[in-house]
Coordinates of C-alpha atoms in Angstrom, one line a residue:
Chain S
M1 CA 17.4 65.5 240.9
K2 CA 18.5 66.6 237.4
K3 CA 21.3 69.0 237.7
R4 CA 22.0 71.8 235.2
E5 CA 24.7 70.6 232.8
A6 CA 25.5 74.1 231.4
L7 CA 26.6 77.3 233.1
S8 CA 23.8 79.5 234.5
P9 CA 23.0 82.8 232.8
V10 CA 24.1 84.6 236.0
T11 CA 27.5 83.0 235.8
Y12 CA 27.8 84.1 232.2
L13 CA 26.7 87.6 233.2
I14 CA 29.3 87.8 236.0
M15 CA 32.1 86.4 233.8
T16 CA 31.3 88.8 231.0
A17 CA 31.2 91.8 233.4
V18 CA 34.6 90.8 234.8
L19 CA 36.1 90.4 231.4
M20 CA 34.7 93.8 230.2
A21 CA 36.0 95.5 233.3
S22 CA 39.4 93.8 232.7
V23 CA 39.5 95.0 229.1
L24 CA 38.7 98.6 230.3
I25 CA 41.4 98.5 233.0
C26 CA 44.0 97.1 230.6
V27 CA 43.2 99.8 228.0
C28 CA 43.5 102.6 230.7
I29 CA 46.8 101.4 232.1
G30 CA 50.0 101.6 230.1
S31 CA 53.1 103.7 229.7
V32 CA 50.8 106.7 230.3
N33 CA 47.7 106.0 232.5
L34 CA 44.5 107.3 231.1
P35 CA 41.3 108.3 233.0
I36 CA 38.7 105.5 232.9
G37 CA 36.0 108.0 231.8
D38 CA 38.1 109.1 228.7
T39 CA 38.8 105.5 227.9
A40 CA 35.2 104.5 228.1
R41 CA 34.2 107.5 225.9
A42 CA 36.8 106.7 223.3
L43 CA 35.7 103.1 223.1
L44 CA 32.1 104.3 222.8
D45 CA 33.1 106.7 220.0
G46 CA 35.0 103.9 218.3
I47 CA 31.9 101.6 218.3
I48 CA 29.6 104.4 217.1
S49 CA 32.1 105.3 214.3
L50 CA 32.3 101.6 213.3
I51 CA 28.5 101.3 213.1
S52 CA 27.5 104.7 211.6
G53 CA 30.7 105.3 209.6
K54 CA 31.1 108.8 211.3
E55 CA 34.6 110.2 211.6
L56 CA 36.2 109.8 215.0
P57 CA 36.7 113.0 217.0
R58 CA 40.3 114.3 216.6
G59 CA 42.7 114.9 219.4
G60 CA 42.6 113.6 222.9
S61 CA 43.6 110.1 223.7
H62 CA 41.4 108.5 221.0
A63 CA 44.3 107.5 218.7
I64 CA 46.3 105.9 221.6
I65 CA 43.2 104.0 222.9
L66 CA 41.7 102.9 219.6
F67 CA 44.7 102.2 217.5
S68 CA 47.4 101.2 219.9
R69 CA 46.0 99.8 223.1
L70 CA 42.7 98.4 222.1
P71 CA 44.0 96.1 219.3
R72 CA 46.6 94.8 221.6
V73 CA 44.2 94.2 224.5
L74 CA 41.7 92.5 222.1
C75 CA 44.5 90.3 220.8
V76 CA 45.6 89.4 224.3
A77 CA 42.1 88.5 225.4
L78 CA 41.5 86.4 222.3
T79 CA 44.9 84.7 222.6
G80 CA 44.2 83.9 226.3
A81 CA 40.8 82.6 225.5
S82 CA 42.1 80.5 222.6
L83 CA 45.1 79.0 224.5
S84 CA 42.9 78.1 227.5
L85 CA 40.2 76.6 225.3
C86 CA 42.8 74.5 223.4
G87 CA 44.4 73.4 226.7
A88 CA 41.0 72.3 228.2
A89 CA 40.2 70.4 225.1
M90 CA 43.5 68.6 225.0
Q91 CA 43.4 67.8 228.7
G92 CA 40.0 66.2 228.2
L93 CA 40.9 64.4 225.0
L94 CA 44.1 63.0 226.3
R95 CA 42.7 62.5 229.9
N96 CA 45.9 64.2 231.1
P97 CA 45.8 67.4 233.2
L98 CA 49.4 68.1 232.1
A99 CA 48.5 68.3 228.4
D100 CA 47.9 71.6 226.6
G101 CA 47.7 73.0 223.1
S102 CA 51.4 72.6 222.6
T103 CA 51.5 68.9 223.6
L104 CA 51.0 67.9 220.0
G105 CA 54.1 69.8 218.8
V106 CA 52.1 72.1 216.4
S107 CA 53.1 75.2 218.3
S108 CA 56.8 74.3 217.8
G109 CA 56.0 73.9 214.1
A110 CA 54.3 77.3 214.0
S111 CA 57.3 78.8 215.9
L112 CA 59.7 77.3 213.3
G113 CA 57.6 78.9 210.6
A114 CA 57.8 82.3 212.2
V115 CA 61.5 82.0 212.9
V116 CA 62.1 81.0 209.3
A117 CA 60.0 84.0 208.2
I118 CA 62.0 86.4 210.5
A119 CA 65.4 85.0 209.5
C120 CA 64.6 85.0 205.8
G121 CA 62.8 88.3 205.9
I122 CA 59.6 86.9 204.4
T123 CA 57.1 89.7 204.1
L124 CA 53.9 90.5 202.2
P125 CA 53.9 93.8 200.3
G126 CA 52.2 96.5 202.3
L127 CA 51.3 94.3 205.3
A128 CA 54.0 94.5 208.0
G129 CA 54.3 91.3 210.0
V130 CA 51.7 89.4 208.0
G131 CA 54.5 87.4 206.3
T132 CA 55.5 85.9 209.7
M133 CA 51.9 85.2 210.6
V134 CA 51.1 83.4 207.3
T135 CA 54.3 81.4 207.4
A136 CA 53.7 80.3 211.0
I137 CA 50.1 79.2 210.1
L138 CA 51.4 77.3 207.1
F139 CA 54.1 75.6 209.1
A140 CA 51.5 74.7 211.9
F141 CA 49.4 72.9 209.3
L142 CA 52.4 71.2 207.7
S143 CA 53.5 70.1 211.1
L144 CA 50.1 68.7 211.9
G145 CA 50.0 66.8 208.6
L146 CA 53.4 65.4 209.2
I147 CA 52.7 64.3 212.8
L148 CA 49.4 62.6 211.8
L149 CA 51.0 61.0 208.7
L150 CA 53.9 59.6 210.8
S151 CA 51.4 58.4 213.5
Y152 CA 49.3 56.7 210.9
R153 CA 52.3 55.0 209.3
I154 CA 53.4 53.7 212.7
D155 CA 50.0 52.8 214.2
R156 CA 47.0 52.4 211.9
N157 CA 44.7 52.9 214.9
M158 CA 46.3 56.3 215.6
S159 CA 46.3 55.7 219.3
T160 CA 46.5 58.8 221.4
N161 CA 49.9 57.7 222.8
T162 CA 51.4 57.4 219.3
I163 CA 50.2 60.8 218.3
I164 CA 51.6 62.4 221.5
L165 CA 54.9 60.6 221.0
M166 CA 55.2 61.8 217.5
G167 CA 54.3 65.3 218.7
V168 CA 57.0 65.3 221.3
V169 CA 59.6 64.0 218.8
F170 CA 58.6 66.6 216.2
S171 CA 58.6 69.3 218.8
M172 CA 62.2 68.5 219.7
F173 CA 63.2 68.4 216.0
A174 CA 61.5 71.8 215.4
T175 CA 63.2 73.3 218.5
S176 CA 66.6 72.1 217.3
I177 CA 66.1 73.7 213.9
I178 CA 65.0 76.9 215.5
S179 CA 68.3 76.9 217.5
L180 CA 70.2 76.2 214.4
I181 CA 68.6 79.1 212.5
T182 CA 69.1 81.4 215.5
V183 CA 72.8 80.6 215.6
F184 CA 73.2 81.7 211.9
S185 CA 70.8 84.7 212.1
Q186 CA 73.4 87.2 213.6
E187 CA 71.6 90.6 213.6
K188 CA 68.1 89.0 213.8
V189 CA 68.9 87.0 216.9
K190 CA 67.3 89.6 219.2
T191 CA 64.1 89.7 217.2
I192 CA 63.9 85.9 217.1
T193 CA 64.7 85.4 220.8
F194 CA 62.1 88.1 221.8
W195 CA 59.5 86.6 219.5
T196 CA 60.0 83.0 220.9
M197 CA 59.5 84.3 224.4
G198 CA 56.0 85.4 223.4
S199 CA 54.8 88.9 223.1
L200 CA 51.7 90.7 221.9
A201 CA 53.2 94.1 221.5
N202 CA 52.7 95.9 218.2
T203 CA 49.6 93.8 217.3
N204 CA 47.0 95.4 215.1
Y205 CA 43.5 95.0 213.9
V206 CA 44.6 92.5 211.2
N207 CA 45.9 90.3 214.0
V208 CA 42.7 90.8 216.0
L209 CA 40.5 89.8 213.0
T210 CA 42.7 86.8 212.3
I211 CA 42.5 85.4 215.8
L212 CA 38.8 86.3 216.1
F213 CA 38.0 84.4 212.9
A214 CA 40.0 81.4 213.9
F215 CA 38.6 81.5 217.5
I216 CA 34.9 81.7 216.4
I217 CA 35.3 78.7 214.1
C218 CA 37.4 76.6 216.4
A219 CA 35.5 77.4 219.5
A220 CA 32.2 76.4 217.8
V221 CA 33.7 73.1 216.7
L222 CA 35.1 72.4 220.2
F223 CA 31.8 73.4 221.9
C224 CA 30.1 70.9 219.7
C225 CA 32.4 68.2 220.9
S226 CA 31.8 68.9 224.6
R227 CA 29.9 65.6 225.2
E228 CA 32.6 63.6 223.3
L229 CA 35.3 65.3 225.4
N230 CA 33.5 64.3 228.5
A231 CA 33.5 60.7 227.3
F232 CA 37.3 60.9 226.4
A233 CA 38.0 62.4 229.8
I234 CA 36.4 59.4 231.4
G235 CA 38.4 57.0 229.2
E236 CA 38.9 56.4 225.5
E237 CA 37.7 52.8 225.8
N238 CA 34.6 53.9 227.6
A239 CA 34.0 56.5 224.9
R240 CA 34.1 53.8 222.3
H241 CA 31.7 51.6 224.2
I242 CA 29.0 54.3 224.5
G243 CA 29.1 55.0 220.8
V244 CA 31.6 57.8 220.3
N245 CA 33.4 57.7 216.9
V246 CA 36.7 58.0 218.7
K247 CA 39.0 58.2 215.6
R248 CA 36.9 60.9 214.0
V249 CA 36.4 63.0 217.2
K250 CA 40.1 62.7 218.0
L251 CA 41.1 64.0 214.5
I252 CA 38.5 66.8 214.6
V253 CA 39.7 68.0 218.1
L254 CA 43.4 67.7 217.2
I255 CA 43.1 69.5 213.9
T256 CA 40.9 72.3 215.5
V257 CA 43.3 72.8 218.4
S258 CA 46.3 72.8 216.1
A259 CA 44.7 75.4 213.8
L260 CA 43.9 77.7 216.7
I261 CA 47.3 77.2 218.4
G262 CA 49.0 77.8 215.0
V263 CA 47.2 81.2 214.6
C264 CA 47.9 82.2 218.2
V265 CA 51.6 81.4 218.0
S266 CA 51.8 83.2 214.6
V267 CA 50.6 86.3 216.3
G268 CA 52.0 86.2 219.8
G269 CA 54.8 83.7 219.8
T270 CA 55.0 80.9 222.3
I271 CA 53.0 81.9 225.4
G272 CA 53.4 79.1 227.9
F273 CA 51.4 77.9 230.9
V274 CA 48.1 79.6 230.0
G275 CA 46.7 76.5 228.3
L276 CA 47.9 74.4 231.2
I277 CA 47.1 76.3 234.3
I278 CA 43.7 78.0 233.4
P279 CA 41.8 74.8 232.6
H280 CA 43.3 73.2 235.7
M281 CA 42.1 76.1 237.9
T282 CA 38.7 76.4 236.2
R283 CA 38.1 72.7 236.6
K284 CA 38.5 73.2 240.4
L285 CA 35.7 75.7 240.3
F286 CA 33.2 74.3 237.8
G287 CA 34.1 70.6 237.6
P288 CA 35.4 68.5 234.7
N289 CA 32.1 68.6 232.6
H290 CA 33.2 70.2 229.3
K291 CA 29.8 71.8 228.8
K292 CA 30.7 74.1 231.7
L293 CA 34.4 74.0 231.5
L294 CA 34.9 75.1 227.9
P295 CA 32.9 78.3 228.1
A296 CA 34.4 79.1 231.5
V297 CA 38.0 78.7 230.4
V298 CA 37.4 81.2 227.6
F299 CA 36.5 83.9 230.1
F300 CA 39.2 82.9 232.6
G301 CA 41.9 82.5 230.0
A302 CA 41.1 85.9 228.5
T303 CA 41.1 87.6 231.9
F304 CA 44.3 85.9 233.0
L305 CA 46.3 86.8 230.0
L306 CA 45.0 90.4 230.1
F307 CA 46.4 90.9 233.5
A308 CA 49.6 89.0 232.7
D309 CA 50.1 91.3 229.7
L310 CA 49.3 94.3 232.0
V311 CA 52.1 93.2 234.4
S312 CA 54.5 92.6 231.5
R313 CA 54.1 96.2 230.2
T314 CA 53.9 98.0 233.6
L315 CA 56.1 96.1 236.0
L316 CA 59.4 97.6 234.7
R317 CA 57.9 100.6 232.9
P318 CA 59.0 101.8 230.3
L319 CA 60.8 98.5 229.7
E320 CA 58.4 95.8 228.5
L321 CA 58.8 92.1 229.4
P322 CA 57.7 89.4 227.0
V323 CA 54.2 88.2 228.3
G324 CA 55.4 84.6 227.9
V325 CA 57.9 85.2 230.7
V326 CA 55.3 86.6 233.0
T327 CA 52.8 83.7 232.3
S328 CA 55.5 81.2 232.9
I329 CA 56.5 82.7 236.2
I330 CA 52.9 83.1 237.4
G331 CA 52.0 79.6 236.0
T332 CA 54.9 77.9 237.8
V333 CA 54.1 79.5 241.1
V334 CA 50.4 78.6 240.8
F335 CA 51.2 75.1 239.7
I336 CA 53.5 74.4 242.6
F337 CA 50.8 75.9 245.0
I338 CA 48.1 73.7 243.5
F339 CA 50.2 70.5 243.8
A340 CA 51.5 71.4 247.2
R341 CA 47.9 71.8 248.4
K342 CA 46.9 68.6 246.7
G343 CA 49.8 66.8 248.4
A344 CA 48.9 68.3 251.8
K345 CA 45.4 67.0 251.5
Chain P
M1 CA 20.8 35.8 217.8
L2 CA 24.5 36.6 217.8
K3 CA 26.8 34.4 215.7
A4 CA 30.6 34.7 216.0
E5 CA 32.4 33.0 213.1
N6 CA 36.1 32.2 213.1
I7 CA 37.2 35.1 215.2
T8 CA 41.0 35.4 215.0
V9 CA 43.1 38.1 216.6
R10 CA 46.8 38.6 216.0
Y11 CA 49.2 40.9 217.9
D12 CA 52.7 41.4 216.5
G13 CA 52.5 38.1 214.6
N14 CA 51.2 36.1 217.7
T15 CA 47.8 34.5 217.4
V16 CA 46.0 35.5 220.6
L17 CA 42.6 34.1 219.4
D18 CA 42.4 31.4 216.9
N19 CA 39.2 30.7 214.9
V20 CA 36.8 31.0 217.8
S21 CA 33.1 30.5 216.9
F22 CA 30.0 30.4 219.0
I23 CA 26.3 31.1 218.9
L24 CA 24.4 33.2 221.4
P25 CA 20.6 32.9 221.3
K26 CA 18.5 35.9 222.4
G27 CA 17.8 36.1 226.1
S28 CA 20.7 33.9 227.1
W29 CA 23.8 34.4 229.3
L30 CA 27.1 33.1 227.9
M31 CA 30.0 32.6 230.3
V32 CA 33.4 32.7 228.7
A33 CA 36.0 30.9 231.0
G34 CA 39.5 29.7 230.7
P35 CA 42.9 30.2 232.3
N36 CA 45.0 33.4 232.2
G37 CA 46.1 34.2 228.6
A38 CA 43.4 32.0 227.1
G39 CA 42.1 35.0 225.1
K40 CA 38.9 35.7 227.0
S41 CA 39.2 39.5 227.3
T42 CA 40.5 39.7 223.7
L43 CA 37.4 37.9 222.6
A44 CA 35.2 40.4 224.5
R45 CA 37.1 43.4 223.0
A46 CA 36.9 41.9 219.5
L47 CA 33.1 41.5 219.9
A48 CA 32.9 45.1 221.0
Q49 CA 35.0 46.1 218.0
G50 CA 37.8 47.3 220.2
V51 CA 40.6 45.3 218.5
P52 CA 41.1 44.4 214.9
Y53 CA 40.1 40.8 214.1
S54 CA 39.4 38.5 211.1
G55 CA 36.2 36.6 211.0
K56 CA 32.6 37.8 211.3
V57 CA 30.3 38.8 214.1
I58 CA 26.7 38.6 212.9
Y59 CA 23.8 40.0 214.9
D60 CA 20.3 39.6 213.6
G61 CA 21.7 39.0 210.1
V62 CA 24.0 42.1 210.1
D63 CA 27.8 42.1 210.3
I64 CA 28.3 44.3 213.3
A65 CA 31.6 45.5 211.9
S66 CA 29.6 47.5 209.3
L67 CA 27.7 49.4 212.0
K68 CA 28.5 53.0 212.8
P69 CA 29.8 53.5 216.5
A70 CA 26.4 54.9 217.7
Q71 CA 24.5 52.1 216.0
L72 CA 26.8 49.5 217.5
A73 CA 26.4 51.0 221.0
R74 CA 22.7 50.5 220.8
K75 CA 23.2 46.9 219.9
L76 CA 26.1 46.1 222.1
G77 CA 27.6 47.6 225.3
M78 CA 30.6 46.6 227.3
L79 CA 31.6 46.8 230.9
E80 CA 35.4 46.9 231.4
Q81 CA 37.0 45.0 234.2
S82 CA 38.2 48.2 235.8
N83 CA 38.1 51.9 235.1
H84 CA 40.7 54.4 236.3
L85 CA 39.4 57.9 236.5
G86 CA 41.4 61.1 236.7
Y87 CA 38.7 63.8 236.8
S88 CA 36.1 64.2 239.4
F89 CA 32.9 63.7 237.3
T90 CA 29.8 63.0 239.3
V91 CA 28.1 59.6 239.2
S92 CA 25.1 61.2 237.4
E93 CA 27.4 62.7 234.7
I94 CA 28.9 59.3 233.9
V95 CA 25.6 57.5 233.9
R96 CA 24.0 60.1 231.6
L97 CA 26.7 59.6 229.0
G98 CA 25.2 56.1 228.6
R99 CA 22.5 57.7 226.5
Y100 CA 25.1 59.2 224.1
A101 CA 24.3 56.9 221.2
Y102 CA 20.6 58.0 221.2
R103 CA 21.3 61.8 220.8
S104 CA 20.5 63.2 217.4
S105 CA 22.7 66.4 217.5
P106 CA 25.5 67.8 219.6
F107 CA 23.1 70.0 221.5
S108 CA 20.0 67.8 221.8
K109 CA 18.9 67.4 225.3
A110 CA 17.8 64.2 227.1
D111 CA 14.1 63.4 226.5
S112 CA 11.7 61.8 228.9
D113 CA 12.7 58.3 227.8
D114 CA 16.4 59.1 228.4
E115 CA 15.6 60.6 231.8
S116 CA 13.5 57.6 232.9
L117 CA 16.2 55.1 231.8
I118 CA 18.9 57.1 233.6
E119 CA 16.8 57.3 236.8
K120 CA 16.0 53.6 236.5
A121 CA 19.6 52.7 236.0
L122 CA 20.6 54.7 239.1
E123 CA 17.8 53.2 241.1
Y124 CA 18.6 49.7 240.1
T125 CA 22.2 50.0 241.0
G126 CA 21.5 51.7 244.3
L127 CA 23.2 54.9 243.2
T128 CA 20.3 57.4 243.4
Q129 CA 21.6 58.8 246.7
L130 CA 25.2 59.0 245.3
A131 CA 24.1 60.7 242.0
E132 CA 25.9 64.0 242.7
R133 CA 28.9 62.5 244.4
S134 CA 32.3 62.7 242.7
V135 CA 33.4 59.3 241.4
L136 CA 36.9 59.9 242.9
T137 CA 35.4 59.5 246.3
L138 CA 33.8 56.1 245.6
S139 CA 35.1 52.6 246.4
G140 CA 36.0 50.1 243.7
G141 CA 32.7 48.3 244.1
E142 CA 30.7 51.5 243.9
L143 CA 32.6 52.6 240.8
Q144 CA 31.9 49.3 239.1
R145 CA 28.2 49.9 239.8
V146 CA 28.5 53.4 238.3
F147 CA 29.7 51.9 235.0
L148 CA 27.1 49.1 235.2
A149 CA 24.5 51.9 235.6
Q150 CA 25.9 53.6 232.6
L151 CA 25.6 50.3 230.7
F152 CA 22.0 49.9 231.8
A153 CA 21.3 53.5 230.7
Q154 CA 22.9 52.7 227.4
D155 CA 20.4 49.8 227.2
P156 CA 22.1 47.7 224.5
E157 CA 20.6 44.4 223.3
I158 CA 23.8 42.5 224.2
L159 CA 25.8 43.3 227.4
I160 CA 29.5 42.2 227.3
L161 CA 31.0 42.1 230.8
D162 CA 34.7 41.6 231.1
E163 CA 35.3 40.1 234.5
P164 CA 32.6 42.2 236.1
T165 CA 33.3 40.9 239.6
N166 CA 37.0 41.5 239.5
H167 CA 38.3 43.2 242.7
L168 CA 34.9 43.0 244.3
D169 CA 34.1 41.4 247.6
L170 CA 31.5 38.6 247.8
V171 CA 28.6 41.0 248.5
Y172 CA 29.4 43.1 245.5
Q173 CA 30.0 40.0 243.3
K174 CA 26.6 38.7 244.1
G175 CA 25.1 42.2 243.8
V176 CA 26.5 42.9 240.4
L177 CA 25.5 39.5 238.9
D178 CA 22.0 39.6 240.4
L179 CA 21.5 43.1 239.0
V180 CA 22.5 42.0 235.5
R181 CA 20.2 38.9 235.8
Q182 CA 17.3 41.1 236.9
W183 CA 18.0 43.7 234.2
V184 CA 17.9 41.2 231.3
K185 CA 15.2 39.0 232.7
G186 CA 12.3 38.7 230.2
T187 CA 13.6 41.4 227.9
G188 CA 15.3 39.3 225.3
R189 CA 18.6 40.9 226.0
S190 CA 21.7 38.7 226.1
V191 CA 24.8 38.8 228.2
I192 CA 28.4 37.6 227.5
S193 CA 30.6 37.6 230.5
V194 CA 34.2 36.8 230.9
V195 CA 34.7 35.1 234.3
H196 CA 37.4 33.4 236.3
D197 CA 35.1 32.0 239.0
L198 CA 33.8 28.7 237.6
S199 CA 31.2 28.4 240.4
L200 CA 29.7 31.8 239.4
A201 CA 29.8 30.8 235.7
R202 CA 27.8 27.6 236.5
A203 CA 25.4 29.4 238.8
Y204 CA 24.5 32.3 236.4
G205 CA 25.3 31.1 232.9
D206 CA 22.9 29.5 230.4
K207 CA 25.7 28.8 228.1
A208 CA 29.5 28.5 228.5
L209 CA 32.5 28.8 226.2
L210 CA 35.8 27.4 227.5
L211 CA 39.0 28.8 225.9
S212 CA 42.5 27.6 226.2
Q213 CA 45.5 29.2 224.4
G214 CA 43.3 31.2 222.1
K215 CA 41.2 28.2 221.0
A216 CA 37.7 27.2 221.9
V217 CA 37.8 23.9 223.7
A218 CA 34.1 23.5 224.3
E219 CA 30.8 25.3 223.9
G220 CA 27.4 24.4 225.2
A221 CA 25.5 24.1 228.5
P222 CA 27.7 25.0 231.5
C223 CA 27.4 21.6 233.1
E224 CA 28.6 19.9 229.9
V225 CA 31.4 22.5 229.1
F226 CA 32.7 22.5 232.7
C227 CA 33.1 18.7 232.9
D228 CA 36.1 17.2 234.6
E229 CA 37.7 16.1 231.4
N230 CA 37.6 19.6 229.9
L231 CA 38.6 21.5 233.0
N232 CA 41.4 19.2 234.0
A233 CA 42.8 19.4 230.5
V234 CA 42.6 23.2 230.3
Y235 CA 43.7 24.1 233.8
G236 CA 46.2 21.1 234.2
M237 CA 44.8 20.3 237.7
D238 CA 41.9 18.5 239.4
V239 CA 39.5 21.5 239.3
R240 CA 36.5 19.7 240.8
G241 CA 38.7 18.3 243.6
F242 CA 40.1 21.7 244.4
L243 CA 36.7 23.5 244.4
T244 CA 35.0 20.8 246.5
S245 CA 37.9 20.8 249.0
L246 CA 37.4 24.5 249.4
L247 CA 33.7 24.0 250.0
D248 CA 34.5 21.3 252.5
Q249 CA 36.1 24.0 254.7
W250 CA 32.6 25.4 255.3
K251 CA 31.1 22.1 256.5

């Protein structure tokens, strides 16, 4: 009678294979299409060089694959996985399928940080783009602190509704400040506008390591909270009755999600709909149990964003679209389709 | 024994519950009755530590406010009057969560004791055949049984039931109350239930607490608490006359 509560090893194997294949395809396809054999060989050489410390073979497409396309593709996969994971956790915690990582307003805070950094030209010596990333992460945490502090001052119980309300209000405030800065930014308007649309172009291994580090820690924390997220998804009162420390779990999940979202926004800007649509679709396949849902959204989110990014850089080649635009368009269509089907049923 | 001392709850400056005290001996069933707005559900929530209150709730010599959530859940479990679900969890997934308070780590698996209690809870509530069904496909009565099964799996020493027969037809009303009576029989577990139906309160309760406008009007044996004088004063009508006239329709 007892049914498996976690995903089966075969499911993991299939999802890993699909993700690996997607990574390979996305590295192959670009402004210049590369043969799959060359790409696989370059990736293998890269791994061997990393392990043994041997120098990479010169010439060929190694440089393009390993230093241009691979870091971007890895960043995209990690961002997709992170955004989806945050979305799934928030949808469970808030018992709301329309929630995602940005519901709390932290992504707007991170965006504000990045826009401030771009407008003021904040940089770190020798590390291009890192100034924007660090400022965005800093603003993400400051925003979270402010939202939680205000929520606590208004409602000592820190009910979910109060936190969401504060998040929405803060988000509006941050967006208006971003608009204000954009108006006065003159020559940097284009950079700011493109950044706020969400793009993972020009990402490097520093970005990869930053997201990877944040992802490993945050995913571990959220996976540990799977059972609690199930309880919250059934109902906060019910969670309290069965013995969940609702206040502590809520804070842990909110802080973790905010941290991960902050890092993602700092690297890739605001990429909408991934955290909303992927958990929704994955729940249709695997059910709402977070022991299955959380690992599954990691794979689905990574794969989805890889292909969205592929579309963004190949659809109007050589012109590149911001990936946030592509995810929003796909997300809207999928969302309408899901709700139309639900309505028809 | 559970002892509630001077429980007072205030919302926005209004006193919803005013110095309510009672004693619940082990193994007994306390029926909390009173008109709408009397503070019955607030009392249930305060006992379950769901709302802030002043006063003390002492169980076996320990103030339950000092217990950690998991410790509290082992002592005291609550069935809400209704549950609205948005996600399609299976019956079994919800019932299994009843064992949450007994897990030692985030990844610890259910042991044989957990499994046997879960199976027993499903069997008791007649849900074994529905174990893998989505809760979104169940009727209100079946859903109430799912959460009752979760409460049985949780296996607390005191069960708090907030209008457990709300929205249920007669068959389910009897079914739910009989199940609770069977479950606690001879185990030393106690039950506190908030009820509107005074006939059910008299039929199933060992003790009764009558509330009115946030205050305890009477506490004791149901036949003494639900006397004409108390009921007429609290409800502002001839309660016995009304209930017997309803029964007369069946003669």
